[in-house]
mmCIF file of C-alpha atoms in Angstrom:
data_model
loop_
_atom_site.group_PDB
_atom_site.id
_atom_site.type_symbol
_atom_site.label_atom_id
_atom_site.label_comp_id
_atom_site.label_asym_id
_atom_site.label_seq_id
_atom_site.Cartn_x
_atom_site.Cartn_y
_atom_site.Cartn_z
ATOM 1 C CA MET A 255 -1.018 -30.380 1.763
ATOM 2 C CA LYS A 256 -3.256 -28.881 4.335
ATOM 3 C CA ILE A 257 -1.800 -26.506 6.963
ATOM 4 C CA PRO A 258 -3.232 -25.276 10.039
ATOM 5 C CA ILE A 259 -3.490 -21.505 10.648
ATOM 6 C CA ILE A 260 -5.093 -19.924 13.406
ATOM 7 C CA ILE A 261 -7.704 -16.894 12.751
ATOM 8 C CA ASP A 262 -9.342 -15.253 15.814
ATOM 9 C CA ASN A 263 -8.334 -18.011 18.028
ATOM 10 C CA LYS A 264 -10.081 -20.494 15.588
ATOM 11 C CA MET A 265 -7.907 -23.370 13.933
ATOM 12 C CA VAL A 266 -8.613 -23.699 10.120
ATOM 13 C CA LYS A 267 -7.088 -26.124 7.745
ATOM 14 C CA VAL A 268 -6.394 -24.970 4.221
ATOM 15 C CA ASP A 269 -4.060 -25.496 1.510
ATOM 16 C CA ARG A 270 -0.643 -23.746 1.596
ATOM 17 C CA GLY A 271 -0.906 -20.389 -0.208
ATOM 18 C CA THR A 272 -4.701 -19.879 0.059
ATOM 19 C CA PRO A 273 -5.535 -16.240 0.549
ATOM 20 C CA VAL A 274 -6.178 -15.501 4.201
ATOM 21 C CA LEU A 275 -9.633 -14.065 3.240
ATOM 22 C CA LEU A 276 -10.622 -17.388 1.888
ATOM 23 C CA ALA A 277 -9.482 -19.101 5.123
ATOM 24 C CA ALA A 278 -11.338 -16.826 7.322
ATOM 25 C CA ARG A 279 -14.442 -17.094 5.114
ATOM 26 C CA LYS A 280 -14.247 -21.062 5.572
ATOM 27 C CA ALA A 281 -14.205 -20.356 9.279
ATOM 28 C CA ASP A 282 -17.351 -18.141 9.169
ATOM 29 C CA ILE A 283 -15.169 -15.154 10.211
ATOM 30 C CA PHE A 284 -16.464 -11.966 8.446
ATOM 31 C CA ILE A 285 -13.934 -9.661 6.557
ATOM 32 C CA PRO A 286 -15.395 -6.849 4.607
ATOM 33 C CA THR A 287 -14.426 -6.494 0.956
ATOM 34 C CA LEU A 288 -15.278 -4.480 -2.095
ATOM 35 C CA CYS A 289 -12.764 -5.216 -4.656
ATOM 36 C CA TYR A 290 -12.629 -9.097 -4.152
ATOM 37 C CA HIS A 291 -14.346 -11.409 -6.582
ATOM 38 C CA GLU A 292 -14.086 -15.316 -6.607
ATOM 39 C CA LEU A 293 -13.488 -15.260 -10.532
ATOM 40 C CA LEU A 294 -10.680 -12.475 -10.501
ATOM 41 C CA GLU A 295 -7.313 -12.437 -9.288
ATOM 42 C CA PRO A 296 -6.919 -10.711 -5.862
ATOM 43 C CA TYR A 297 -6.309 -6.963 -6.336
ATOM 44 C CA GLY A 298 -5.753 -5.460 -2.942
ATOM 45 C CA ALA A 299 -7.102 -1.980 -3.824
ATOM 46 C CA CYS A 300 -10.023 -1.412 -1.530
ATOM 47 C CA ARG A 301 -7.860 -2.247 1.535
ATOM 48 C CA LEU A 302 -11.070 -3.068 3.453
ATOM 49 C CA CYS A 303 -9.957 -6.580 4.026
ATOM 50 C CA ILE A 304 -7.075 -5.564 6.188
ATOM 51 C CA VAL A 305 -5.919 -7.727 9.042
ATOM 52 C CA GLU A 306 -3.094 -8.159 11.412
ATOM 53 C CA VAL A 307 -0.907 -11.101 10.888
ATOM 54 C CA VAL A 308 1.638 -12.523 13.640
ATOM 55 C CA GLN A 309 4.376 -14.527 11.785
ATOM 56 C CA ASN A 310 8.032 -15.331 13.200
ATOM 57 C CA ARG A 311 6.866 -13.085 16.145
ATOM 58 C CA GLN A 312 6.337 -10.340 13.931
ATOM 59 C CA ARG A 313 3.111 -8.470 13.858
ATOM 60 C CA ARG A 314 1.989 -6.548 10.553
ATOM 61 C CA LEU A 315 -1.023 -5.371 8.849
ATOM 62 C CA VAL A 316 -1.681 -6.939 5.475
ATOM 63 C CA THR A 317 -4.605 -7.189 2.928
ATOM 64 C CA SER A 318 -6.063 -10.637 3.556
ATOM 65 C CA CYS A 319 -7.272 -11.112 -0.095
ATOM 66 C CA ASN A 320 -3.778 -11.464 -1.538
ATOM 67 C CA TYR A 321 -1.878 -12.733 1.605
ATOM 68 C CA PRO A 322 -0.971 -16.391 1.347
ATOM 69 C CA ALA A 323 -1.458 -18.647 4.229
ATOM 70 C CA GLU A 324 1.682 -20.032 5.671
ATOM 71 C CA PRO A 325 2.413 -22.686 8.354
ATOM 72 C CA GLY A 326 2.376 -21.104 11.825
ATOM 73 C CA MET A 327 0.708 -17.925 11.110
ATOM 74 C CA GLU A 328 -1.818 -16.373 13.337
ATOM 75 C CA VAL A 329 -4.508 -13.937 12.111
ATOM 76 C CA PHE A 330 -6.435 -11.432 13.997
ATOM 77 C CA THR A 331 -9.270 -9.762 12.205
ATOM 78 C CA ASP A 332 -10.738 -7.460 14.799
ATOM 79 C CA THR A 333 -8.034 -5.715 16.730
ATOM 80 C CA ASP A 334 -7.941 -2.031 17.314
ATOM 81 C CA PRO A 335 -5.456 -1.179 14.675
ATOM 82 C CA VAL A 336 -7.689 -3.093 12.026
ATOM 83 C CA ARG A 337 -10.747 -1.352 13.357
ATOM 84 C CA LYS A 338 -9.229 2.105 13.193
ATOM 85 C CA ILE A 339 -7.887 1.683 9.743
ATOM 86 C CA ARG A 340 -11.304 0.297 8.444
ATOM 87 C CA LYS A 341 -13.116 2.997 10.194
ATOM 88 C CA VAL A 342 -11.083 5.649 8.401
ATOM 89 C CA LEU A 343 -11.405 3.829 4.891
ATOM 90 C CA VAL A 344 -15.312 3.654 5.429
ATOM 91 C CA GLU A 345 -15.414 7.178 6.371
ATOM 92 C CA LEU A 346 -13.407 8.298 3.158
ATOM 93 C CA LEU A 347 -15.878 6.132 1.081
ATOM 94 C CA LEU A 348 -18.771 7.536 2.757
ATOM 95 C CA ALA A 349 -17.657 11.136 2.058
ATOM 96 C CA ARG A 350 -16.729 10.067 -1.684
ATOM 97 C CA CYS A 351 -20.191 8.237 -2.377
ATOM 98 C CA SER A 352 -22.775 8.857 0.220
ATOM 99 C CA GLU A 353 -25.642 7.651 -1.742
ATOM 100 C CA VAL A 354 -24.472 4.272 -2.483
ATOM 101 C CA PRO A 355 -26.270 1.437 -0.657
ATOM 102 C CA VAL A 356 -23.273 -0.996 -0.310
ATOM 103 C CA VAL A 357 -21.131 1.716 1.314
ATOM 104 C CA GLN A 358 -24.127 2.932 3.457
ATOM 105 C CA LYS A 359 -24.546 -0.840 4.603
ATOM 106 C CA LEU A 360 -20.770 -1.090 5.304
ATOM 107 C CA ALA A 361 -20.799 2.341 7.361
ATOM 108 C CA ARG A 362 -23.804 0.810 9.253
ATOM 109 C CA ARG A 363 -21.921 -2.257 10.125
ATOM 110 C CA MET A 364 -18.993 -0.246 11.546
ATOM 111 C CA GLY A 365 -21.322 2.140 13.477
ATOM 112 C CA ILE A 366 -20.451 5.070 11.421
ATOM 113 C CA GLU A 367 -23.584 7.568 10.901
ATOM 114 C CA THR A 368 -22.161 10.410 8.824
ATOM 115 C CA SER A 369 -18.656 11.352 7.636
ATOM 116 C CA GLU A 370 -16.976 14.209 9.179
ATOM 117 C CA LEU A 371 -15.097 14.859 5.988
ATOM 118 C CA LYS A 372 -16.188 17.570 3.892
ATOM 119 C CA LYS A 373 -17.438 16.405 0.456
ATOM 120 C CA LYS A 374 -16.768 18.185 -3.083
ATOM 121 C CA GLU A 375 -19.420 16.214 -5.125
ATOM 122 C CA THR A 376 -20.820 12.950 -4.833
ATOM 123 C CA LYS A 377 -19.402 10.123 -7.053
ATOM 124 C CA GLU A 378 -20.688 6.470 -7.533
ATOM 125 C CA CYS A 379 -17.438 4.683 -8.442
ATOM 126 C CA VAL A 380 -15.195 3.393 -5.624
ATOM 127 C CA LEU A 381 -12.439 2.619 -8.050
ATOM 128 C CA CYS A 382 -12.552 -1.013 -6.846
ATOM 129 C CA GLY A 383 -11.506 -2.168 -10.250
ATOM 130 C CA LEU A 384 -13.879 -4.944 -10.578
ATOM 131 C CA CYS A 385 -15.343 -3.819 -13.925
ATOM 132 C CA VAL A 386 -11.839 -3.272 -15.439
ATOM 133 C CA ARG A 387 -10.689 -6.745 -14.466
ATOM 134 C CA PHE A 388 -13.702 -8.544 -15.427
ATOM 135 C CA CYS A 389 -13.428 -6.945 -18.671
ATOM 136 C CA GLU A 390 -9.854 -7.892 -18.957
ATOM 137 C CA GLU A 391 -9.710 -11.253 -17.210
ATOM 138 C CA VAL A 392 -13.178 -12.902 -18.145
ATOM 139 C CA VAL A 393 -14.362 -11.074 -21.029
ATOM 140 C CA SER A 394 -10.830 -10.817 -22.556
ATOM 141 C CA VAL A 395 -11.671 -7.485 -24.321
ATOM 142 C CA SER A 396 -10.285 -4.841 -22.057
ATOM 143 C CA ALA A 397 -12.547 -2.027 -23.412
ATOM 144 C CA ILE A 398 -12.277 -0.089 -20.137
ATOM 145 C CA GLY A 399 -9.413 0.692 -18.082
ATOM 146 C CA LEU A 400 -8.263 2.978 -15.306
ATOM 147 C CA SER A 401 -6.724 6.261 -16.021
ATOM 148 C CA ASN A 402 -4.886 9.298 -14.431
ATOM 149 C CA ARG A 403 -3.845 9.327 -10.811
ATOM 150 C CA GLY A 404 -4.782 10.531 -7.512
ATOM 151 C CA ILE A 405 -8.124 12.317 -7.167
ATOM 152 C CA GLU A 406 -8.338 12.323 -10.864
ATOM 153 C CA ARG A 407 -8.196 8.546 -11.132
ATOM 154 C CA GLU A 408 -11.228 7.171 -13.133
ATOM 155 C CA VAL A 409 -12.677 4.313 -15.187
ATOM 156 C CA THR A 410 -12.562 5.202 -18.833
ATOM 157 C CA THR A 411 -12.192 3.809 -22.289
ATOM 158 C CA PRO A 412 -8.933 4.676 -23.943
ATOM 159 C CA PHE A 413 -8.654 8.495 -24.987
ATOM 160 C CA LYS A 414 -12.355 8.779 -23.588
ATOM 161 C CA THR A 415 -13.902 7.960 -26.763
ATOM 162 C CA ALA A 416 -16.366 5.311 -27.961
ATOM 163 C CA SER A 417 -14.685 1.970 -27.640
ATOM 164 C CA ASP A 418 -13.906 0.058 -30.616
ATOM 165 C CA THR A 419 -13.609 -3.118 -28.712
ATOM 166 C CA CYS A 420 -16.501 -3.213 -26.374
ATOM 167 C CA ILE A 421 -18.986 -5.971 -27.345
ATOM 168 C CA GLY A 422 -21.632 -4.357 -25.098
ATOM 169 C CA CYS A 423 -21.697 -7.599 -22.910
ATOM 170 C CA GLY A 424 -22.923 -5.679 -19.917
ATOM 171 C CA SER A 425 -20.484 -7.569 -17.541
ATOM 172 C CA CYS A 426 -19.105 -4.279 -16.102
ATOM 173 C CA SER A 427 -22.729 -3.016 -15.212
ATOM 174 C CA TYR A 428 -23.509 -6.494 -13.860
ATOM 175 C CA ILE A 429 -20.282 -6.711 -11.535
ATOM 176 C CA CYS A 430 -20.333 -3.116 -10.411
ATOM 177 C CA PRO A 431 -21.049 -3.139 -6.532
ATOM 178 C CA THR A 432 -22.286 0.659 -6.642
ATOM 179 C CA GLY A 433 -24.172 0.519 -9.806
ATOM 180 C CA CYS A 434 -22.492 3.457 -11.506
ATOM 181 C CA ILE A 435 -22.126 1.745 -14.605
ATOM 182 C CA GLU A 436 -25.733 1.739 -16.396
ATOM 183 C CA MET A 437 -26.825 -0.262 -19.381
ATOM 184 C CA VAL A 438 -29.325 1.496 -21.426
ATOM 185 C CA PRO A 439 -31.599 -0.828 -23.207
ATOM 186 C CA ASP A 440 -32.018 -0.755 -27.071
ATOM 187 C CA LYS A 441 -32.907 2.470 -28.764
ATOM 188 C CA THR A 442 -32.121 1.108 -31.861
ATOM 189 C CA PRO A 443 -33.080 -2.671 -32.129
ATOM 190 C CA GLY A 444 -29.716 -4.792 -31.569
ATOM 191 C CA MET A 445 -27.860 -1.758 -30.168
ATOM 192 C CA ARG A 446 -27.058 -1.274 -26.619
ATOM 193 C CA GLU A 447 -25.240 1.619 -24.780
ATOM 194 C CA MET A 448 -23.337 1.646 -21.595
ATOM 195 C CA HIS A 449 -23.263 4.743 -19.576
ATOM 196 C CA MET A 450 -20.361 5.640 -17.273
ATOM 197 C CA GLY A 451 -21.135 9.169 -16.153
ATOM 198 C CA LYS A 452 -20.769 11.153 -19.254
ATOM 199 C CA LEU A 453 -19.102 8.458 -21.237
ATOM 200 C CA THR A 454 -21.034 6.170 -23.613
ATOM 201 C CA LEU A 455 -19.506 2.999 -24.802
ATOM 202 C CA GLU A 456 -20.935 2.025 -28.189
ATOM 203 C CA PRO A 457 -21.557 -1.494 -29.053
ATOM 204 C CA CYS A 458 -20.346 -4.026 -31.907
ATOM 205 C CA THR A 459 -18.642 -2.729 -34.772
ATOM 206 C CA ASN A 460 -18.741 -6.209 -36.443
ATOM 207 C CA HIS A 461 -22.570 -5.978 -37.051
ATOM 208 C CA TYR A 462 -23.242 -8.891 -34.585
ATOM 209 C CA GLN A 463 -21.679 -11.453 -36.761
ATOM 210 C CA CYS A 464 -20.684 -13.267 -33.489
ATOM 211 C CA GLU A 465 -19.933 -16.844 -35.126
ATOM 212 C CA ASN A 466 -17.047 -15.334 -37.189
ATOM 213 C CA CYS A 467 -15.752 -12.567 -34.891
ATOM 214 C CA SER A 468 -12.372 -13.310 -33.241
ATOM 215 C CA THR A 469 -13.423 -11.214 -30.245
ATOM 216 C CA ASP A 470 -16.265 -13.407 -29.631
ATOM 217 C CA GLN A 471 -14.571 -16.729 -29.956
ATOM 218 C CA GLN A 472 -11.900 -15.639 -27.806
ATOM 219 C CA PHE A 473 -14.554 -14.569 -25.112
ATOM 220 C CA LEU A 474 -16.229 -17.776 -25.436
ATOM 221 C CA ASN A 475 -13.178 -19.842 -24.934
ATOM 222 C CA ASN A 476 -11.966 -17.803 -21.864
ATOM 223 C CA LEU A 477 -15.430 -18.009 -20.443
ATOM 224 C CA LYS A 478 -15.309 -21.747 -20.852
ATOM 225 C CA LYS A 479 -12.007 -21.912 -19.359
ATOM 226 C CA GLU A 480 -13.090 -19.594 -16.373
ATOM 227 C CA VAL A 481 -16.229 -21.932 -15.738
ATOM 228 C CA THR A 482 -14.116 -25.100 -15.654
ATOM 229 C CA ARG A 483 -11.734 -23.295 -13.316
ATOM 230 C CA PHE A 484 -14.469 -22.120 -11.173
ATOM 231 C CA ARG A 485 -15.918 -25.602 -10.922
ATOM 232 C CA ASP A 486 -12.793 -27.135 -10.058
ATOM 233 C CA THR A 487 -12.031 -24.706 -7.300
ATOM 234 C CA PHE A 488 -15.641 -24.937 -5.967
ATOM 235 C CA SER A 489 -15.573 -28.763 -5.935
ATOM 236 C CA ARG A 490 -12.265 -28.756 -4.289
ATOM 237 C CA PHE A 491 -13.826 -26.312 -1.693
ATOM 238 C CA ARG A 492 -16.786 -28.715 -1.152
ATOM 239 C CA ASN A 493 -14.277 -31.632 -0.821
ATOM 240 C CA GLN A 494 -12.589 -29.685 1.911
ATOM 241 C CA GLU A 495 -15.763 -28.984 3.914
ATOM 242 C CA SER A 496 -16.888 -32.701 3.945
ATOM 243 C CA MET B 214 4.157 9.143 -37.282
ATOM 244 C CA ASP B 215 7.439 7.533 -38.250
ATOM 245 C CA LYS B 216 6.658 3.900 -38.262
ATOM 246 C CA ALA B 217 10.063 2.775 -38.935
ATOM 247 C CA ALA B 218 11.619 4.619 -35.900
ATOM 248 C CA ILE B 219 8.848 3.240 -33.689
ATOM 249 C CA ASP B 220 9.528 -0.273 -35.115
ATOM 250 C CA SER B 221 13.070 0.113 -34.275
ATOM 251 C CA ILE B 222 12.608 1.227 -30.716
ATOM 252 C CA ILE B 223 10.047 -1.766 -30.200
ATOM 253 C CA GLU B 224 12.658 -4.129 -31.752
ATOM 254 C CA LYS B 225 15.385 -2.681 -29.365
ATOM 255 C CA TYR B 226 13.358 -3.764 -26.263
ATOM 256 C CA GLU B 227 12.567 -7.065 -27.939
ATOM 257 C CA SER B 228 8.763 -6.145 -27.878
ATOM 258 C CA LYS B 229 8.565 -7.140 -24.139
ATOM 259 C CA HIS B 230 5.555 -5.937 -22.350
ATOM 260 C CA GLU B 231 7.526 -5.294 -19.285
ATOM 261 C CA ASN B 232 9.616 -2.528 -21.110
ATOM 262 C CA ILE B 233 6.428 -0.545 -22.153
ATOM 263 C CA ILE B 234 7.637 2.368 -20.179
ATOM 264 C CA ALA B 235 11.052 2.615 -21.661
ATOM 265 C CA ILE B 236 9.667 2.187 -25.016
ATOM 266 C CA LEU B 237 6.909 4.841 -24.545
ATOM 267 C CA GLN B 238 9.826 7.245 -23.227
ATOM 268 C CA ASP B 239 11.808 6.600 -26.294
ATOM 269 C CA VAL B 240 9.073 7.041 -28.579
ATOM 270 C CA GLN B 241 8.193 10.268 -27.019
ATOM 271 C CA THR B 242 11.425 11.765 -27.823
ATOM 272 C CA LEU B 243 10.674 11.617 -31.529
ATOM 273 C CA GLU B 244 7.763 14.010 -31.359
ATOM 274 C CA ASN B 245 8.022 15.164 -27.853
ATOM 275 C CA TYR B 246 4.602 13.935 -27.124
ATOM 276 C CA LEU B 247 2.548 10.773 -27.616
ATOM 277 C CA PRO B 248 0.028 11.232 -30.464
ATOM 278 C CA GLU B 249 -3.128 8.892 -30.072
ATOM 279 C CA GLU B 250 -2.230 7.535 -33.464
ATOM 280 C CA THR B 251 1.214 6.404 -32.214
ATOM 281 C CA LEU B 252 -0.255 4.787 -29.101
ATOM 282 C CA ARG B 253 -2.791 2.876 -31.080
ATOM 283 C CA TYR B 254 -0.009 1.543 -33.498
ATOM 284 C CA ILE B 255 2.410 0.497 -30.457
ATOM 285 C CA ALA B 256 -0.746 -1.289 -28.855
ATOM 286 C CA ARG B 257 -1.448 -3.212 -32.350
ATOM 287 C CA LYS B 258 2.330 -3.992 -32.827
ATOM 288 C CA MET B 259 2.986 -5.247 -29.355
ATOM 289 C CA GLU B 260 -0.420 -6.843 -28.904
ATOM 290 C CA LEU B 261 -0.895 -5.073 -25.720
ATOM 291 C CA CYS B 262 -4.202 -3.666 -24.936
ATOM 292 C CA LEU B 263 -4.756 -0.079 -25.386
ATOM 293 C CA THR B 264 -6.180 0.669 -22.087
ATOM 294 C CA ARG B 265 -3.097 -0.428 -20.220
ATOM 295 C CA ILE B 266 -1.124 2.020 -22.433
ATOM 296 C CA PHE B 267 -3.650 4.651 -21.868
ATOM 297 C CA ASP B 268 -3.508 4.043 -18.171
ATOM 298 C CA ILE B 269 0.377 4.260 -17.973
ATOM 299 C CA THR B 270 0.593 7.322 -20.249
ATOM 300 C CA THR B 271 -2.072 9.296 -18.123
ATOM 301 C CA PHE B 272 -0.565 7.834 -14.634
ATOM 302 C CA TYR B 273 3.027 9.308 -15.240
ATOM 303 C CA LYS B 274 3.394 13.036 -15.529
ATOM 304 C CA ALA B 275 6.638 12.389 -17.840
ATOM 305 C CA PHE B 276 4.221 11.390 -20.726
ATOM 306 C CA SER B 277 2.245 13.995 -22.496
ATOM 307 C CA LEU B 278 -0.804 13.238 -24.812
ATOM 308 C CA VAL B 279 -1.023 16.692 -26.038
ATOM 309 C CA PRO B 280 1.630 18.543 -28.266
ATOM 310 C CA ARG B 281 4.505 20.154 -26.424
ATOM 311 C CA GLY B 282 7.057 22.584 -27.969
ATOM 312 C CA ARG B 283 10.635 21.683 -29.032
ATOM 313 C CA HIS B 284 11.773 23.083 -25.696
ATOM 314 C CA VAL B 285 9.854 22.402 -22.564
ATOM 315 C CA ILE B 286 10.173 25.055 -19.787
ATOM 316 C CA LYS B 287 9.700 23.811 -16.280
ATOM 317 C CA VAL B 288 9.079 26.366 -13.680
ATOM 318 C CA CYS B 289 9.587 25.163 -10.232
ATOM 319 C CA CYS B 290 6.931 25.826 -7.625
ATOM 320 C CA GLY B 291 8.328 24.275 -4.526
ATOM 321 C CA THR B 292 8.444 26.093 -1.350
ATOM 322 C CA ALA B 293 11.859 27.814 -1.742
ATOM 323 C CA CYS B 294 11.107 28.749 -5.395
ATOM 324 C CA HIS B 295 7.479 29.950 -4.406
ATOM 325 C CA LEU B 296 8.972 32.312 -1.659
ATOM 326 C CA GLY B 297 11.558 33.612 -4.144
ATOM 327 C CA GLY B 298 8.973 34.586 -6.570
ATOM 328 C CA SER B 299 8.054 31.746 -9.081
ATOM 329 C CA VAL B 300 4.533 33.256 -9.456
ATOM 330 C CA SER B 301 5.947 36.376 -11.156
ATOM 331 C CA ASN B 302 7.991 34.126 -13.289
ATOM 332 C CA ILE B 303 5.011 32.021 -14.599
ATOM 333 C CA ASP B 304 3.191 35.326 -15.186
ATOM 334 C CA GLN B 305 6.077 36.786 -17.296
ATOM 335 C CA ILE B 306 6.353 33.565 -19.168
ATOM 336 C CA LYS B 307 2.701 33.523 -19.954
ATOM 337 C CA ARG B 308 2.674 37.314 -20.911
ATOM 338 C CA THR B 309 6.018 36.912 -23.152
ATOM 339 C CA LEU B 310 5.041 33.527 -25.042
ATOM 340 C CA ARG B 311 1.152 34.270 -24.934
ATOM 341 C CA ILE B 312 0.410 30.753 -24.016
ATOM 342 C CA LYS B 313 -1.454 28.918 -21.115
ATOM 343 C CA GLU B 314 0.264 26.286 -18.838
ATOM 344 C CA GLY B 315 0.597 23.010 -20.919
ATOM 345 C CA GLU B 316 -0.122 24.258 -24.260
ATOM 346 C CA PRO B 317 2.575 25.141 -27.072
ATOM 347 C CA THR B 318 3.328 28.324 -28.628
ATOM 348 C CA GLU B 319 2.176 28.681 -32.318
ATOM 349 C CA ASP B 320 5.593 27.764 -33.806
ATOM 350 C CA ARG B 321 5.723 24.956 -31.482
ATOM 351 C CA MET B 322 8.972 26.376 -30.164
ATOM 352 C CA PHE B 323 8.320 26.387 -26.375
ATOM 353 C CA SER B 324 5.579 25.044 -24.048
ATOM 354 C CA PHE B 325 5.748 25.300 -20.268
ATOM 355 C CA GLU B 326 4.542 23.548 -17.209
ATOM 356 C CA THR B 327 4.840 23.800 -13.551
ATOM 357 C CA VAL B 328 6.737 21.205 -11.431
ATOM 358 C CA ASN B 329 6.411 20.760 -7.592
ATOM 359 C CA CYS B 330 10.321 20.659 -6.907
ATOM 360 C CA LEU B 331 13.136 20.186 -9.342
ATOM 361 C CA GLY B 332 15.433 19.413 -6.425
ATOM 362 C CA ALA B 333 17.743 22.448 -6.550
ATOM 363 C CA CYS B 334 16.334 24.547 -3.625
ATOM 364 C CA ALA B 335 19.509 26.350 -3.216
ATOM 365 C CA LEU B 336 19.284 27.833 -6.447
ATOM 366 C CA ALA B 337 15.753 29.257 -6.187
ATOM 367 C CA PRO B 338 13.757 30.368 -7.884
ATOM 368 C CA VAL B 339 14.834 27.780 -10.853
ATOM 369 C CA VAL B 340 13.649 27.665 -14.201
ATOM 370 C CA ALA B 341 14.569 24.703 -16.213
ATOM 371 C CA VAL B 342 14.484 24.654 -20.039
ATOM 372 C CA ASP B 343 14.846 21.084 -21.436
ATOM 373 C CA ASP B 344 17.682 19.748 -19.209
ATOM 374 C CA GLU B 345 19.369 23.233 -18.475
ATOM 375 C CA TYR B 346 18.857 24.787 -14.940
ATOM 376 C CA HIS B 347 18.596 28.575 -14.702
ATOM 377 C CA GLU B 348 19.215 29.883 -11.198
ATOM 378 C CA ALA B 349 17.849 32.867 -9.343
ATOM 379 C CA VAL B 350 15.583 33.667 -12.110
ATOM 380 C CA ASP B 351 13.289 36.819 -11.921
ATOM 381 C CA ALA B 352 10.785 38.184 -14.259
ATOM 382 C CA GLY B 353 13.358 40.495 -15.803
ATOM 383 C CA LYS B 354 15.590 37.527 -16.886
ATOM 384 C CA ILE B 355 12.835 35.478 -18.419
ATOM 385 C CA GLU B 356 13.052 37.193 -22.004
ATOM 386 C CA LYS B 357 16.958 36.871 -21.924
ATOM 387 C CA ILE B 358 16.865 33.328 -21.363
ATOM 388 C CA LEU B 359 14.133 32.450 -23.890
ATOM 389 C CA SER B 360 15.826 34.406 -26.614
ATOM 390 C CA THR B 361 19.080 32.475 -26.360
ATOM 391 C CA TYR B 362 17.018 29.466 -27.421
ATOM 392 C CA GLU B 363 15.649 31.304 -30.112
ATOM 393 C CA GLN B 364 19.008 32.496 -31.250
ATOM 394 C CA GLU B 365 20.303 28.942 -31.124
ATOM 395 C CA GLU B 366 17.377 27.853 -33.493
ATOM 396 C CA ASP B 367 17.961 30.495 -35.882
ATOM 397 C CA LYS B 368 21.651 29.375 -36.428
#
């Protein structure tokens, strides 16, 4: 059943429970994101998609990527508190990785030239978790994960050694918005290396016998499922438009 | 690695993924730390990805992936303890046991770590050995405290 919600004084009709972010996109309202991807479950890690929601006469700040649309709610995407928080977030990102085009573009859009924060060392990873979630949800391998916490949090393989589950598909490298996972082409024919900073992921341990490898078969099945799911959502989305 | 003991712990929690923290805590009591081999075994046994287990064990400070001593000394470095002289206590422990922070002594008797607050500021400076709190510790008392544990073990 469709419910009407108001985003920036525009009325949008969406299914109950649709993330506010998608509703806003339908109404052509721009909300910046780093950790959101259509194929993956909302994660709410980058906090850039923050919006102000008025519900039951209560005003609060929520991440729009994982906040479900409910009847009678009103959303504001460009108020002072929202702008202030986004500005701080982008400044922090800019201090962490000033060389990354995605972050620079975001900063320009927010009108931030340089970050006033002192930087220790430039990193490329923004810890959006896209690579980790893609590896888990779509590829279904979970070769990489997040570890540690606070300033030490990073994407690694378990025990920081060569992974025995990585199939070298390159999804993490493809999906990474900052390009910090590098895929190195064949040094030895049929072998591929993934570089994450100092860490190297080694490829297949099953001598590329993909037809009788359980990992590959599971991967294919999951991929098929994901593609069907994506097609369904997409066609539903198109039907909504027309 | 004591496979039977680990199996019975996993069994106790019905091999449920949501109980992983409790399982890891119980498994840690076996050897006072979590060896890589054990974590790989748990991951296989519970059909849980190793990345998730590695994430949890590195996230919480209560888990240790490196060997610890049979007695873990925790030196409080909170404000009250710091002012009371916890820094000299740390130096004294390092000198007496000849170890660095986070590493065990050669006989695996002690290992020591610093913590931010033990919640007993009135007793500052506090040094906790296992679950036992020692109050108003100064550098002179360290050796005496440690020797009581050595004597206990000798008995």
